[in-house]
Each structure stands twice: as structure tokens, then as C-alpha cells.
mmCIF file of C-alpha atoms and ligand atoms in Angstrom:
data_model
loop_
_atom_site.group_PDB
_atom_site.id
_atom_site.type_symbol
_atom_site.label_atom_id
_atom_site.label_comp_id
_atom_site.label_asym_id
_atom_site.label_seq_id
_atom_site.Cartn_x
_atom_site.Cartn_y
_atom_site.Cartn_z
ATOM 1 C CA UNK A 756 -33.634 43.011 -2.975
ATOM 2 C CA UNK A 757 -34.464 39.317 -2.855
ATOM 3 C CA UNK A 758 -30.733 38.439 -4.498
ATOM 4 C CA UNK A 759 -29.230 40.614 -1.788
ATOM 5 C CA UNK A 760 -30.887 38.202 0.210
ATOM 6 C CA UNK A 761 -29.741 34.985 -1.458
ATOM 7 C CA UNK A 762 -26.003 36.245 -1.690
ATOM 8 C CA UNK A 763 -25.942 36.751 2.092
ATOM 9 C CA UNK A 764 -27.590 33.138 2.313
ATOM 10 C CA UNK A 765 -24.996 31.723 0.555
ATOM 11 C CA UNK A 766 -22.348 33.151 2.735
ATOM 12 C CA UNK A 767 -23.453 30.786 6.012
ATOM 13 C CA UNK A 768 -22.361 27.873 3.620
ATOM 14 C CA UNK A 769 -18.257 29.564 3.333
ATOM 15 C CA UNK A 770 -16.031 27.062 4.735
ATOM 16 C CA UNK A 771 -18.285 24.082 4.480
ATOM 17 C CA UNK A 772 -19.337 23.456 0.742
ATOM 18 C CA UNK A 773 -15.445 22.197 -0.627
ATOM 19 C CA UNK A 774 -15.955 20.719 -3.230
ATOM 20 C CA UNK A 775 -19.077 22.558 -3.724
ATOM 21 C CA UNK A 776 -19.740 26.286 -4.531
ATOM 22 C CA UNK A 777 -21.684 28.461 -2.233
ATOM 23 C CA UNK A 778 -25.177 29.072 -3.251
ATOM 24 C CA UNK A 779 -28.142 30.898 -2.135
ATOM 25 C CA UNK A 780 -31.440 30.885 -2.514
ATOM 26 C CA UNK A 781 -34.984 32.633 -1.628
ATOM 27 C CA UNK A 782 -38.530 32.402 -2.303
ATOM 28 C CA UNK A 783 -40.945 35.546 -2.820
ATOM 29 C CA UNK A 784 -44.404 35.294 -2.729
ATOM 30 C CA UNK A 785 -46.321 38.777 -3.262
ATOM 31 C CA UNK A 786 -42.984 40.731 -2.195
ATOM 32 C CA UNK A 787 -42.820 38.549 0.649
ATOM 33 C CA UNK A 788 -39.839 36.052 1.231
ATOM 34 C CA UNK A 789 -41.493 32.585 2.326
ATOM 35 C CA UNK A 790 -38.591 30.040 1.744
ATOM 36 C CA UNK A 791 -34.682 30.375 2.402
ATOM 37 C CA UNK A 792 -32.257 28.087 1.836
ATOM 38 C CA UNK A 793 -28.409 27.685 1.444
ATOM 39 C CA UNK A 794 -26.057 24.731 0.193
ATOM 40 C CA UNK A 795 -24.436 23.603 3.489
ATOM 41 C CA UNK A 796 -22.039 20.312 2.463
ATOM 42 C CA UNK A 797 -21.652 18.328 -0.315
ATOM 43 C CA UNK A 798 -24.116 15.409 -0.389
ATOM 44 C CA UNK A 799 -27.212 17.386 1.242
ATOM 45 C CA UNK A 800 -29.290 18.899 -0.515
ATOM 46 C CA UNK A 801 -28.943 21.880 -2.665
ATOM 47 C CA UNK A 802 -29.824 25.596 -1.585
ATOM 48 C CA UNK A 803 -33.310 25.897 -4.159
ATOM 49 C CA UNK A 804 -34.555 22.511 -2.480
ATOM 50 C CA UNK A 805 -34.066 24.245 1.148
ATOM 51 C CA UNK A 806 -35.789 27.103 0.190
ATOM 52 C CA UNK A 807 -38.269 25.285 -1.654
ATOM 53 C CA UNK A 808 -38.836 22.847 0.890
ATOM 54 C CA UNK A 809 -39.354 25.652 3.388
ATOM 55 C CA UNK A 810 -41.951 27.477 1.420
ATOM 56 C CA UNK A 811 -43.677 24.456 0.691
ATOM 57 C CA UNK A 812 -47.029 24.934 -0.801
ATOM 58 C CA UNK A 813 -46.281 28.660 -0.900
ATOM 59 C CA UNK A 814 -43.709 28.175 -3.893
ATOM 60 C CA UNK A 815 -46.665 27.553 -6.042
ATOM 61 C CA UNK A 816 -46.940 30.395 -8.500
ATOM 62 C CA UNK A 817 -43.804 32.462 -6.807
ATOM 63 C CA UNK A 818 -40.348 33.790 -7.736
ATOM 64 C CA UNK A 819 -37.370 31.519 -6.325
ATOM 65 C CA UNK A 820 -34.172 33.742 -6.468
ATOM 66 C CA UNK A 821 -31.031 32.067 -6.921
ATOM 67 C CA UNK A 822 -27.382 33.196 -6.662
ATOM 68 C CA UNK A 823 -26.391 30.158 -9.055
ATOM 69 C CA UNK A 824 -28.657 28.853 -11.716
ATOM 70 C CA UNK A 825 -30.255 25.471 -10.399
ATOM 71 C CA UNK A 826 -28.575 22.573 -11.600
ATOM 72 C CA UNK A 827 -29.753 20.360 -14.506
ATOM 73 C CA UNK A 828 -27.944 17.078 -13.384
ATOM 74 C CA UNK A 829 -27.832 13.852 -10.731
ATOM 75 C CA UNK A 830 -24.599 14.705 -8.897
ATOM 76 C CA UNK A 831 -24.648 13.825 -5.368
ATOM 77 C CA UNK A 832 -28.048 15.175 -5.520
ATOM 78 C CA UNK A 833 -30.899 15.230 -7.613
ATOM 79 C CA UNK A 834 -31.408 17.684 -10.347
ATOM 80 C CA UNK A 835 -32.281 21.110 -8.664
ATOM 81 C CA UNK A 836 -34.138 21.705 -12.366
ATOM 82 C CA UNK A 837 -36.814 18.826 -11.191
ATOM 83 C CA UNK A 838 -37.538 19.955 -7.739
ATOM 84 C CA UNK A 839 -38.005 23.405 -9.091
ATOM 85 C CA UNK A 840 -40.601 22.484 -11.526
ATOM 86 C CA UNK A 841 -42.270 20.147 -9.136
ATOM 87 C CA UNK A 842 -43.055 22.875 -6.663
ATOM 88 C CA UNK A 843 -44.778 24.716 -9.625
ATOM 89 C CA UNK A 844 -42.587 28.177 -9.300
ATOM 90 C CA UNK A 845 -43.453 30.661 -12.077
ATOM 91 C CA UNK A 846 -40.372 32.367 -12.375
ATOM 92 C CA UNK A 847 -37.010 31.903 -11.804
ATOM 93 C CA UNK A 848 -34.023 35.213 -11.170
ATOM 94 C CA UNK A 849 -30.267 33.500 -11.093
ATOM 95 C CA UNK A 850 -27.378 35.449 -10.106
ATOM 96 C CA UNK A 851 -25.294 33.374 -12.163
ATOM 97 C CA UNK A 852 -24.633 30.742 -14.302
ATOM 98 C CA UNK A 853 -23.101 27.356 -13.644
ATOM 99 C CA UNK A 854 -20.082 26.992 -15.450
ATOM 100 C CA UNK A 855 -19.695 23.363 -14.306
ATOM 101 C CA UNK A 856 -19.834 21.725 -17.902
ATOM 102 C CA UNK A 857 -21.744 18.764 -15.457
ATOM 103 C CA UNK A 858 -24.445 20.761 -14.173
ATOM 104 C CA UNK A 859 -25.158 24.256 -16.090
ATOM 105 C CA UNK A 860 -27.964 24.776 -18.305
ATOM 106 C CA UNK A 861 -30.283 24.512 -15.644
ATOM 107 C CA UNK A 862 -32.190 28.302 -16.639
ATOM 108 C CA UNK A 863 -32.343 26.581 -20.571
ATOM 109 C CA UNK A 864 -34.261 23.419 -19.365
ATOM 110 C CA UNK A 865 -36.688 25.758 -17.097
ATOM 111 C CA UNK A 866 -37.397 27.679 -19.785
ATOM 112 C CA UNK A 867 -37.779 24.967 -22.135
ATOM 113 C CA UNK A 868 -40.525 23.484 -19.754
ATOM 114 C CA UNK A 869 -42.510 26.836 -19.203
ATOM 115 C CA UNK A 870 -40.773 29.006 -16.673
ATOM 116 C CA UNK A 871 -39.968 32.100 -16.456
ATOM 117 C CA UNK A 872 -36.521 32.588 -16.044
ATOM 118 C CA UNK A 873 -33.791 35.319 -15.865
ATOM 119 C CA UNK A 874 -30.622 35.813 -15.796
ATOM 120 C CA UNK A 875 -29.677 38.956 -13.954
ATOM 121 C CA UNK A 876 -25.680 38.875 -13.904
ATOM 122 C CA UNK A 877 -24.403 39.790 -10.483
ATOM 123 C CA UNK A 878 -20.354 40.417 -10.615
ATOM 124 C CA UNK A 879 -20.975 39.634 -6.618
ATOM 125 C CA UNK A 880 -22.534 36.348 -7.127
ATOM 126 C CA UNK A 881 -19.506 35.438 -9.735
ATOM 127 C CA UNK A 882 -17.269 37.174 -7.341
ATOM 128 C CA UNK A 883 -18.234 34.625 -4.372
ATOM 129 C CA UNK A 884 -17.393 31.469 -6.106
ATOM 130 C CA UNK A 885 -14.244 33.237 -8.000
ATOM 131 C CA UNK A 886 -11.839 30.462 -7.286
ATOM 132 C CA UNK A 887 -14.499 27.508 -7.262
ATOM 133 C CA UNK A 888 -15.542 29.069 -10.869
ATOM 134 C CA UNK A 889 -12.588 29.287 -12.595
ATOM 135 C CA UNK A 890 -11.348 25.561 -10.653
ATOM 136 C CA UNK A 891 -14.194 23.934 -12.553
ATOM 137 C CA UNK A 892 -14.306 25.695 -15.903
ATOM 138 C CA UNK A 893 -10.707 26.308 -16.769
ATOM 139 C CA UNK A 894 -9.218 22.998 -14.424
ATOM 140 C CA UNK A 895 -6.461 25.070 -12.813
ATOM 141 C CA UNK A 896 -6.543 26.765 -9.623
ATOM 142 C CA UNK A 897 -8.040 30.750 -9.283
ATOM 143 C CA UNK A 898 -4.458 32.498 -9.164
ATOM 144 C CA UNK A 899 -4.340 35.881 -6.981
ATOM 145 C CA UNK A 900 -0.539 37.660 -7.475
ATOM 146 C CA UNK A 901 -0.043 40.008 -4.152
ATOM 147 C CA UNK A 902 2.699 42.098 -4.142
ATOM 148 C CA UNK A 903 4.461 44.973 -1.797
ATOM 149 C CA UNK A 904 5.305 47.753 -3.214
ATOM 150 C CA UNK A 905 6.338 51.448 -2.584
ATOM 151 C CA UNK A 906 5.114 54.024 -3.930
ATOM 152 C CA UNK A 907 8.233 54.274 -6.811
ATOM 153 C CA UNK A 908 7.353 50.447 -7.182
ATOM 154 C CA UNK A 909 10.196 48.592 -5.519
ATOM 155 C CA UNK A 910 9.608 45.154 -3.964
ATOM 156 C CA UNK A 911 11.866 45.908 -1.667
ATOM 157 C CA UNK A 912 13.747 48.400 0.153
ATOM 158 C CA UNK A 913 17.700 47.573 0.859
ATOM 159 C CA UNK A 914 18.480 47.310 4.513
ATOM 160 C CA UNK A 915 15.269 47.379 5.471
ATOM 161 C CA UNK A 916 12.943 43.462 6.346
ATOM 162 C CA UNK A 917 9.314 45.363 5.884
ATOM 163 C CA UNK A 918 7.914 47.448 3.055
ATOM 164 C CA UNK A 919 4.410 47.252 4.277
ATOM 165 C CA UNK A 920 2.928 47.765 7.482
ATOM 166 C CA UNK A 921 1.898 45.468 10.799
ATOM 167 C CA UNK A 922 -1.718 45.500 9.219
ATOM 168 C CA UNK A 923 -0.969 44.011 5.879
ATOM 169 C CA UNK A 924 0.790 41.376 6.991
ATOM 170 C CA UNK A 925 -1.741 40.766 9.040
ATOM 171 C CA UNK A 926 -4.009 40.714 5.895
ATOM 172 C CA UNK A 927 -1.864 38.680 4.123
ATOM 173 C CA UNK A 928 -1.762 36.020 6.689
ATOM 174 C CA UNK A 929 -5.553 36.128 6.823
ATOM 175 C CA UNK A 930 -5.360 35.664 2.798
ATOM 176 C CA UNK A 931 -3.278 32.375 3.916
ATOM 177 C CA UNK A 932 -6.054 31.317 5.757
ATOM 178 C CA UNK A 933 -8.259 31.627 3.038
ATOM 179 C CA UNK A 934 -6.351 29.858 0.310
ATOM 180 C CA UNK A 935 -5.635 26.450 -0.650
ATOM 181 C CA UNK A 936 -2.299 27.030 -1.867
ATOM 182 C CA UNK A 937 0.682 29.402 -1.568
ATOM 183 C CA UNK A 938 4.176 29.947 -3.468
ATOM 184 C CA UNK A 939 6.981 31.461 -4.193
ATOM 185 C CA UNK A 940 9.700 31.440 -6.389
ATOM 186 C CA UNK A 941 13.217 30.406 -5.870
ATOM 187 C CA UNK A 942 15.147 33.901 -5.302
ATOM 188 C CA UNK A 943 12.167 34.857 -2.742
ATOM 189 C CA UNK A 944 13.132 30.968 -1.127
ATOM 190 C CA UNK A 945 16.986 31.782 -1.181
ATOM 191 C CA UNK A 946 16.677 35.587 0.183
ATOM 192 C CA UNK A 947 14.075 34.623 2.978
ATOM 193 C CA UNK A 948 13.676 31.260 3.401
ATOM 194 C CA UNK A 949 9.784 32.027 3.794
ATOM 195 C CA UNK A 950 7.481 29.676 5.854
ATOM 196 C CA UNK A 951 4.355 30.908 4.132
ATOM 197 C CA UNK A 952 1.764 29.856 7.053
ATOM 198 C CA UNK A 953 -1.334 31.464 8.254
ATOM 199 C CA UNK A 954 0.018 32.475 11.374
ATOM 200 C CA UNK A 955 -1.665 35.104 14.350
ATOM 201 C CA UNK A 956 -5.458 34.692 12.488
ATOM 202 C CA UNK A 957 -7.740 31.837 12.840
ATOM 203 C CA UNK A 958 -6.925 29.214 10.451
ATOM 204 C CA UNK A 959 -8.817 26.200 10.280
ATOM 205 C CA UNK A 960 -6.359 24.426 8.011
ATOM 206 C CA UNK A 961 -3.018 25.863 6.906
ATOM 207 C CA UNK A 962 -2.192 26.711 2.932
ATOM 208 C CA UNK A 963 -0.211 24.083 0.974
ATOM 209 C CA UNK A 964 3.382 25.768 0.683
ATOM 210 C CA UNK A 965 4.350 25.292 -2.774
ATOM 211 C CA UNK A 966 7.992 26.821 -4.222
ATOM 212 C CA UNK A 967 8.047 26.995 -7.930
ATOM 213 C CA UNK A 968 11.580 26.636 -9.582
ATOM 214 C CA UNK A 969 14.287 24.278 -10.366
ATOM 215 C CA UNK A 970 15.394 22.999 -7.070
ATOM 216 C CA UNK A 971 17.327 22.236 -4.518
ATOM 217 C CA UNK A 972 15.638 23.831 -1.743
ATOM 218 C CA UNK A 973 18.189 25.516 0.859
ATOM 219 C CA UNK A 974 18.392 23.334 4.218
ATOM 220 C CA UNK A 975 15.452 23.659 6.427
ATOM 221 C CA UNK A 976 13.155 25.399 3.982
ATOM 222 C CA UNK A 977 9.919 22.863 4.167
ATOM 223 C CA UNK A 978 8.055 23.747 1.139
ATOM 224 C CA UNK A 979 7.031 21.800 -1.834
ATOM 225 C CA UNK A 980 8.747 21.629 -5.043
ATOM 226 C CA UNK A 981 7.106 22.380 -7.849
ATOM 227 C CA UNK A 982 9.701 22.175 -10.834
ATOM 228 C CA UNK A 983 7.334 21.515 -14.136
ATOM 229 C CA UNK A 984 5.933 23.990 -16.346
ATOM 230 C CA UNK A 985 3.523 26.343 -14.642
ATOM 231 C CA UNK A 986 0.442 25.293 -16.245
ATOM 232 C CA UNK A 987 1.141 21.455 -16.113
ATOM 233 C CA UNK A 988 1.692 22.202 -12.229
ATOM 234 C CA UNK A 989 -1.470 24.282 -12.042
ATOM 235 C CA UNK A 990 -3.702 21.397 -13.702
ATOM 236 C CA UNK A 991 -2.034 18.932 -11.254
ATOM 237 C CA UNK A 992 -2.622 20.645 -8.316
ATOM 238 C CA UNK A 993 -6.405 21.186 -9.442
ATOM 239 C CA UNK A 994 -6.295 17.928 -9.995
ATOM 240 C CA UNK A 995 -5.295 17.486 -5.958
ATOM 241 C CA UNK A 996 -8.300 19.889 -5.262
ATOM 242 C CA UNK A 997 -6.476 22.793 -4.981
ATOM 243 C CA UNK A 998 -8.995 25.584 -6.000
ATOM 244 C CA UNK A 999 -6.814 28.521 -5.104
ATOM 245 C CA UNK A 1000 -3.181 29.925 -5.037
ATOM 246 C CA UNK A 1001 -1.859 33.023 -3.507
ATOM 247 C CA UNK A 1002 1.764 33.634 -5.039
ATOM 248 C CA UNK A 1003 3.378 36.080 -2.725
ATOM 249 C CA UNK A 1004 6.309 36.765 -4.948
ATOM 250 C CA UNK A 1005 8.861 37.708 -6.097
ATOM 251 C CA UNK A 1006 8.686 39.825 -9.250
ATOM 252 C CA UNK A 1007 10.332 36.954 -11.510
ATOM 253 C CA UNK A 1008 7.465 34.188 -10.558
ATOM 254 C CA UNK A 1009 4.824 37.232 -10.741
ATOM 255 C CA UNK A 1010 6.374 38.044 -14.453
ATOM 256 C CA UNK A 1011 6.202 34.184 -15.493
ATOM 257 C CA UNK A 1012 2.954 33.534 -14.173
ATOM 258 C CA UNK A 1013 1.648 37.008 -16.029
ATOM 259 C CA UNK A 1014 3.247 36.418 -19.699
ATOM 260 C CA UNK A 1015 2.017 33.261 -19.722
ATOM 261 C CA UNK A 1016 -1.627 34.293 -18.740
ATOM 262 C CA UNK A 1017 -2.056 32.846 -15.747
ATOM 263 C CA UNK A 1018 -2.873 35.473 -13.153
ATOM 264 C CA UNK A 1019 -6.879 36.082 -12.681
ATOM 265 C CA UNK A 1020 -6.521 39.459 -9.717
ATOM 266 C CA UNK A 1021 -3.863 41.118 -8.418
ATOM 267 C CA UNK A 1022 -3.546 42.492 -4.985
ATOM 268 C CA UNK A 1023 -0.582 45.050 -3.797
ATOM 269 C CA UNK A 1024 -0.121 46.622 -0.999
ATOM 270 C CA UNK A 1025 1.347 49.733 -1.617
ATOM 271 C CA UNK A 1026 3.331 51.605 1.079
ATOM 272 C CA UNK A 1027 3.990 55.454 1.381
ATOM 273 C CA UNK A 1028 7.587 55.016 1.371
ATOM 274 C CA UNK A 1029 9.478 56.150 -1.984
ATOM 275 C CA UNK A 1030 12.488 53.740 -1.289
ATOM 276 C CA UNK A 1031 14.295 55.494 -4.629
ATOM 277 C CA UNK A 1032 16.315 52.077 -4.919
ATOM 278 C CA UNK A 1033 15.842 48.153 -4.271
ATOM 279 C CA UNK A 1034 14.309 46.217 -7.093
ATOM 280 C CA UNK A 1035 11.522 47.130 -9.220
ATOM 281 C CA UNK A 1036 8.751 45.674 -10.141
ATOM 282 C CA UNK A 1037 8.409 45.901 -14.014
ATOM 283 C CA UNK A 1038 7.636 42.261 -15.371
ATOM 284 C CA UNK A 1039 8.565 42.199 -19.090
ATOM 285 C CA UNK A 1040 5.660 41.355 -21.203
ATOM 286 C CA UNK A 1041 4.152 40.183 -24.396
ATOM 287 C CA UNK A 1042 1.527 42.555 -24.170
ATOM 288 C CA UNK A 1043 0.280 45.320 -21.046
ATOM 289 C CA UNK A 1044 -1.898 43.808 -18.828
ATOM 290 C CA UNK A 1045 -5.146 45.284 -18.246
ATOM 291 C CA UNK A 1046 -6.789 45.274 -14.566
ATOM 292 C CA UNK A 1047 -10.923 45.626 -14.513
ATOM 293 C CA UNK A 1048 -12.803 46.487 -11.501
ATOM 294 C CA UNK A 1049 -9.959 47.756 -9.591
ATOM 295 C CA UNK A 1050 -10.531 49.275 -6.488
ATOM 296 C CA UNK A 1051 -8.612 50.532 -3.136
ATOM 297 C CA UNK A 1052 -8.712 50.263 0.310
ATOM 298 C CA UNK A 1053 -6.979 51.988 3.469
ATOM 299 C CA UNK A 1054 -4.760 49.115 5.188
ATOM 300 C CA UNK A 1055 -3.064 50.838 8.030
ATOM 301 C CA UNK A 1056 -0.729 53.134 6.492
ATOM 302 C CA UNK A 1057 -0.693 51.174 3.238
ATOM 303 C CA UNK A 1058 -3.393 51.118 0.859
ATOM 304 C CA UNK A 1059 -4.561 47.744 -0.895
ATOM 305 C CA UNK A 1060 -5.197 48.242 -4.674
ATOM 306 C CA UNK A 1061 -7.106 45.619 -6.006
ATOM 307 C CA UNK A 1062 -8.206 44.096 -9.890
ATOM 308 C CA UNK A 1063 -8.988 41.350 -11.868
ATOM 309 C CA UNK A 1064 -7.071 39.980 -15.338
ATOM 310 C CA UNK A 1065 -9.679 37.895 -15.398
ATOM 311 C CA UNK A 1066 -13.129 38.088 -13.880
ATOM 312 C CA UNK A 1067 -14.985 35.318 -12.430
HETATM 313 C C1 AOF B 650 -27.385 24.141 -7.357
HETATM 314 N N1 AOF B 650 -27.596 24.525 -6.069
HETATM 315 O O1 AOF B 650 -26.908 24.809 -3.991
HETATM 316 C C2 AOF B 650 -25.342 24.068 -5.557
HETATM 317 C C3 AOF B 650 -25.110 23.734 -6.916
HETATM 318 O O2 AOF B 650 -22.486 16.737 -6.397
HETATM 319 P P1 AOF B 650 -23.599 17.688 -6.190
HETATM 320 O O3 AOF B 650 -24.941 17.055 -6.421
HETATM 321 O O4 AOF B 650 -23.534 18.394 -4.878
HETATM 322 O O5 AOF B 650 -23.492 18.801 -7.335
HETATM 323 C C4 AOF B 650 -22.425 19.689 -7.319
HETATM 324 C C5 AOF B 650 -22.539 20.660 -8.465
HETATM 325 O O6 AOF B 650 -23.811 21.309 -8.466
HETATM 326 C C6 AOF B 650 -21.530 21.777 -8.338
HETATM 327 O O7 AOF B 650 -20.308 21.449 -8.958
HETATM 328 C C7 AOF B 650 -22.235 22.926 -9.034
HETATM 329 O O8 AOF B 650 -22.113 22.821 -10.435
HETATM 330 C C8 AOF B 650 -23.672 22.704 -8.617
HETATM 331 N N2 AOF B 650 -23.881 23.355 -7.329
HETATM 332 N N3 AOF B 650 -26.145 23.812 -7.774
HETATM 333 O O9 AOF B 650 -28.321 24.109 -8.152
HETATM 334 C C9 AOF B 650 -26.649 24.484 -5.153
HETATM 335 N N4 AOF B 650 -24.344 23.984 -4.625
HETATM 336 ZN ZN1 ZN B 651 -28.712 21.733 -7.638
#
């Protein structure tokens, strides 16, 4: 399917499009794909006006599939909106829609001027800009909770450094790679005096290492100090750019950040040990929290259950 096709566009932009969202897009002509595009940096163009410019006279009368709707507004660019019109495209199928109160509406203007357009919501095309969506509609960064657990749900097992395996951490430390900010809170600083860097995976730029909590921070520990309330701290580091945060415990931050709403998936690595003491996990609420599209996965030994509070 031709949006198969832009989503997997869009992924050869990962990495390079900060500020920007990934976005793909393809042109189909008679079930044929004669255009491709994707949004490499911000300041070139966008991925429509690739895949536009690629099919060229062929775009006349043809589908353009897009994993984002094309935007109605002069950012860095021109509107994609205009140069989709100008190639004379019949139809337009978006993954999703731009939730950048800037540049969304773009399917609404299309339509307005004659188009075709549809809307087919893809949870993968939301899904691939999770943190860059919520970053630029709710101005705080996408917040992932990951927790180890055992199987009776203890964070950790007395006497014992590891609850999880070699290849979790060795996830987790790949997550670090792929965030823009990490914390804990202060009992996880004082009983481990955590580093919280990517280390042993290839990370192009290490995680921000935040520590949320009334200070001081023990001797040595090099991490941040984020003291205010959470969501003042979470619109200030958005402010900074910071479109993601991995908290990596412990259960008191995890139980702040959940009553007050601010936790968007959850990720715990649960290990086949029943440790039958240690501390549990068992945040006190204002109301249970309900997971949607949660899903496992074999890590090693462990196995990586997966959700969203809230979905991109
Ligand atoms: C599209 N196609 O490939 C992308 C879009 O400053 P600019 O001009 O780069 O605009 C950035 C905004 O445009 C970005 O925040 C998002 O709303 C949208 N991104 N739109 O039609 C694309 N990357
Ligand atoms: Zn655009």
C-alpha cells in the first residue's frame, strides 16, 4: 500500500528533521508510484514537494499519499497546500493530521479548492512523530515511564544490583540514545547515584540528565536539578527543545508524574523472578490508569510490556 510506502519514506528523515517531524510522501499514477519524497532538514523543502517535484508532469491528475497532511502555512518553507494544487493532483490520502496549530488544516484548504482528500488515520503514522506531536500540541515534552519489575511487581530485589537482564539494559541504554531527556527522582539519586548516559550503543548525542526533587544533589552526582513543579519544568524544558523524556524511576517520581497526568506510554520490563519482598510498585492514585494498545515483547529473559495513557 502506497502509505506503507510513505511511512517507510519518512523513516530515512529519523535523526535529521529536529525541529521538524518526519514525513513521507508518494505519488501514484494508475497504481504506479511515480514521485517519492521525504522531509530531510529543516529549511529544505518539504516531503510532498520532493515527491511532487519528482513526478513532475506525472502528478497531474494522480493520488499523492502523505504520512502528514501537507501544510497550509509559510514556515521555513512555502505552503505544501500551494505546491500541491499547482501540480494539479486529484486526490490527496494523509496518514495524519498536523497538530501544529501553525501549519494544520492543510486537507480543509485542499478540499476547499477542489481536491479530493482523505484522511485515513494511521496509529503508525501518529506513532512516528509521538514525541514531536504531543511537543507541539500540548508544549511539554512526550513522557515515556520505564520501569523494572518482577513478576510480584517489586522495583527491586534486596541484595541483589539487577532485576532485569543484560538485554534490557541494553535496551534501555538504546532508549537513552533515542531521547532528549532523562530523570530520576531523588531516592533513585541517593540509592544509586545513577549516571543516566547512553552508554555501549551508538549515540550520536547523549540524553540531558535531569533529577527531579528538592535538592542537594549527593557529591559527584552530575545531573541537573529540576526542583519546580513538574509541569512548569516540563513546559520549560519544551521550551529548551526538549521533545522527549524517559523517567527511569523510581516508583515515587513514576506516582507523581501519573496522578498528575503526565505520563503518555509506559514501558516495563518485567523479569521472571518473584523477589516476594523489596519495594512495590503500587503508585497511589486519583483514579486507575488505563493503558491502550499495549503489547509485549521477548527481551532476553524479560519480557517488555508496552502501552500508551495517551496516544499520539
Ligand atoms: C509538511 N510536509 O514534510 C513536513 C511538515 O518551518 P517549516 O517550513 O519546515 O515547517 C515546519 C512545520 O511544517 C512543522 O512544524 C510541521 O507542522 C510541518 N511539517 N509538513 O507538509 C513535511 N515536515
Ligand atoms: Zn509542508
Amino acid at each position: 500500500m502506497s502509505l506503507e510506502r510513505a511511512l517507510e519514506l519518512a523513516e530515512r528523515g529519523r535523526g535529521t528533521t529536529r525541529p521538524n517531524p518526519v514525513v513521507g510522501a508518494a505519488v501514484v499514477r494508475n497504481g504506479e508510484i511515480v514521485g517519492e519524497g521525504w522531509h530531510e532538514r529543516k529549511g529544505e523543502p518539504h516531503a510532498e514537494v520532493i515527491a511532487l517535484g519528482a513526478a513532475g508532469e506525472r502528478a497531474r491528475g494522480a493520488t499523492l499519499f502523505v504520512t502528514m497532511e501537507p501544510c497550509a502555512h509559510h514556515g521555513t518553507t512555502p505552503p505544501c497546500t500551494e505546491a500541491v494544487l499547482a501540480a494539479g493532483v486529484a486526490k490527496v490520502v494523509a496518514g495524519s493530521l498536523d497538530p501544529n496549530p501553525e501549519a494544520g488544516g492543510g486537507l480543509e484548504v485542499l478540499c476547499r479548492a477542489g481536491v479530493e482528500v482523505e484522511h485515513a488515520d494511521s496509529f503508525a503514522a501518529r506513532a512516528q512523530n509521538e514525541a514531536w506531536r504531543t511537543w507541539v500540541a500540548a508544549k511539554r515534552p512526550f513522557v515515556v515511564l520505564k520501569l523494572g519489575l518482577t513478576l510480584d511487581g517489586r522495583v527491586a530485589i534486596p541484595g541483589s544490583r539487577w532485576i532485569t537482564g543484560e538485554q534490557s539494559r541494553r535496551r534501555v541504554h538504546e532508549l537513552r540514545a533515542h531521547t532528549d531527556a532523562v530523570a530520576v527522582g531523588m531516592g533513585t539519586v541517593r540509592a544509586d547515584h545513577p549516571q543516566l548516559t547512553a552508554r555501549g550503543v551508538d549515540a550520536v548525542k547523549q540524553p540531558r540528565r535531569l533529577a527531579f526533587g528538592r535538592g542537594p544533589l549527593p557529591l559527584g552526582v552530575r545531573l541537573e536539578l529540576r526542583s519546580g513543579a513538574l509541569a512548569d519544568e516540563l513546559a520549560a524544558l519544551a521550551e529548551e527543545g526538549v521533545q522527549s523524556l524517559l523517567l527511569e524511576g523510581g516508583p515515587t517520581l513514576a506516582e507523581s508524574f501519573l496522578r498528575e497526568d503526565l505520563v503518555d506510554k509506559v514501558l516495563l520490563f518485567v523479569a521472571p523472578t518473584i523477589a516476594s519482598s523489596g519495594p512495590p510498585f503500587a503508585p497511589e492514585l486519583v483514579a486507575p490508569v488505563q493503558l491502550r494498545r499495549f503489547t509485549s515483547e521477548q527481551v532476553g529473559d524479560d519480557l517488555l510490556l508496552s502501552g500508551y495513557v495517551h496516544e499520539p
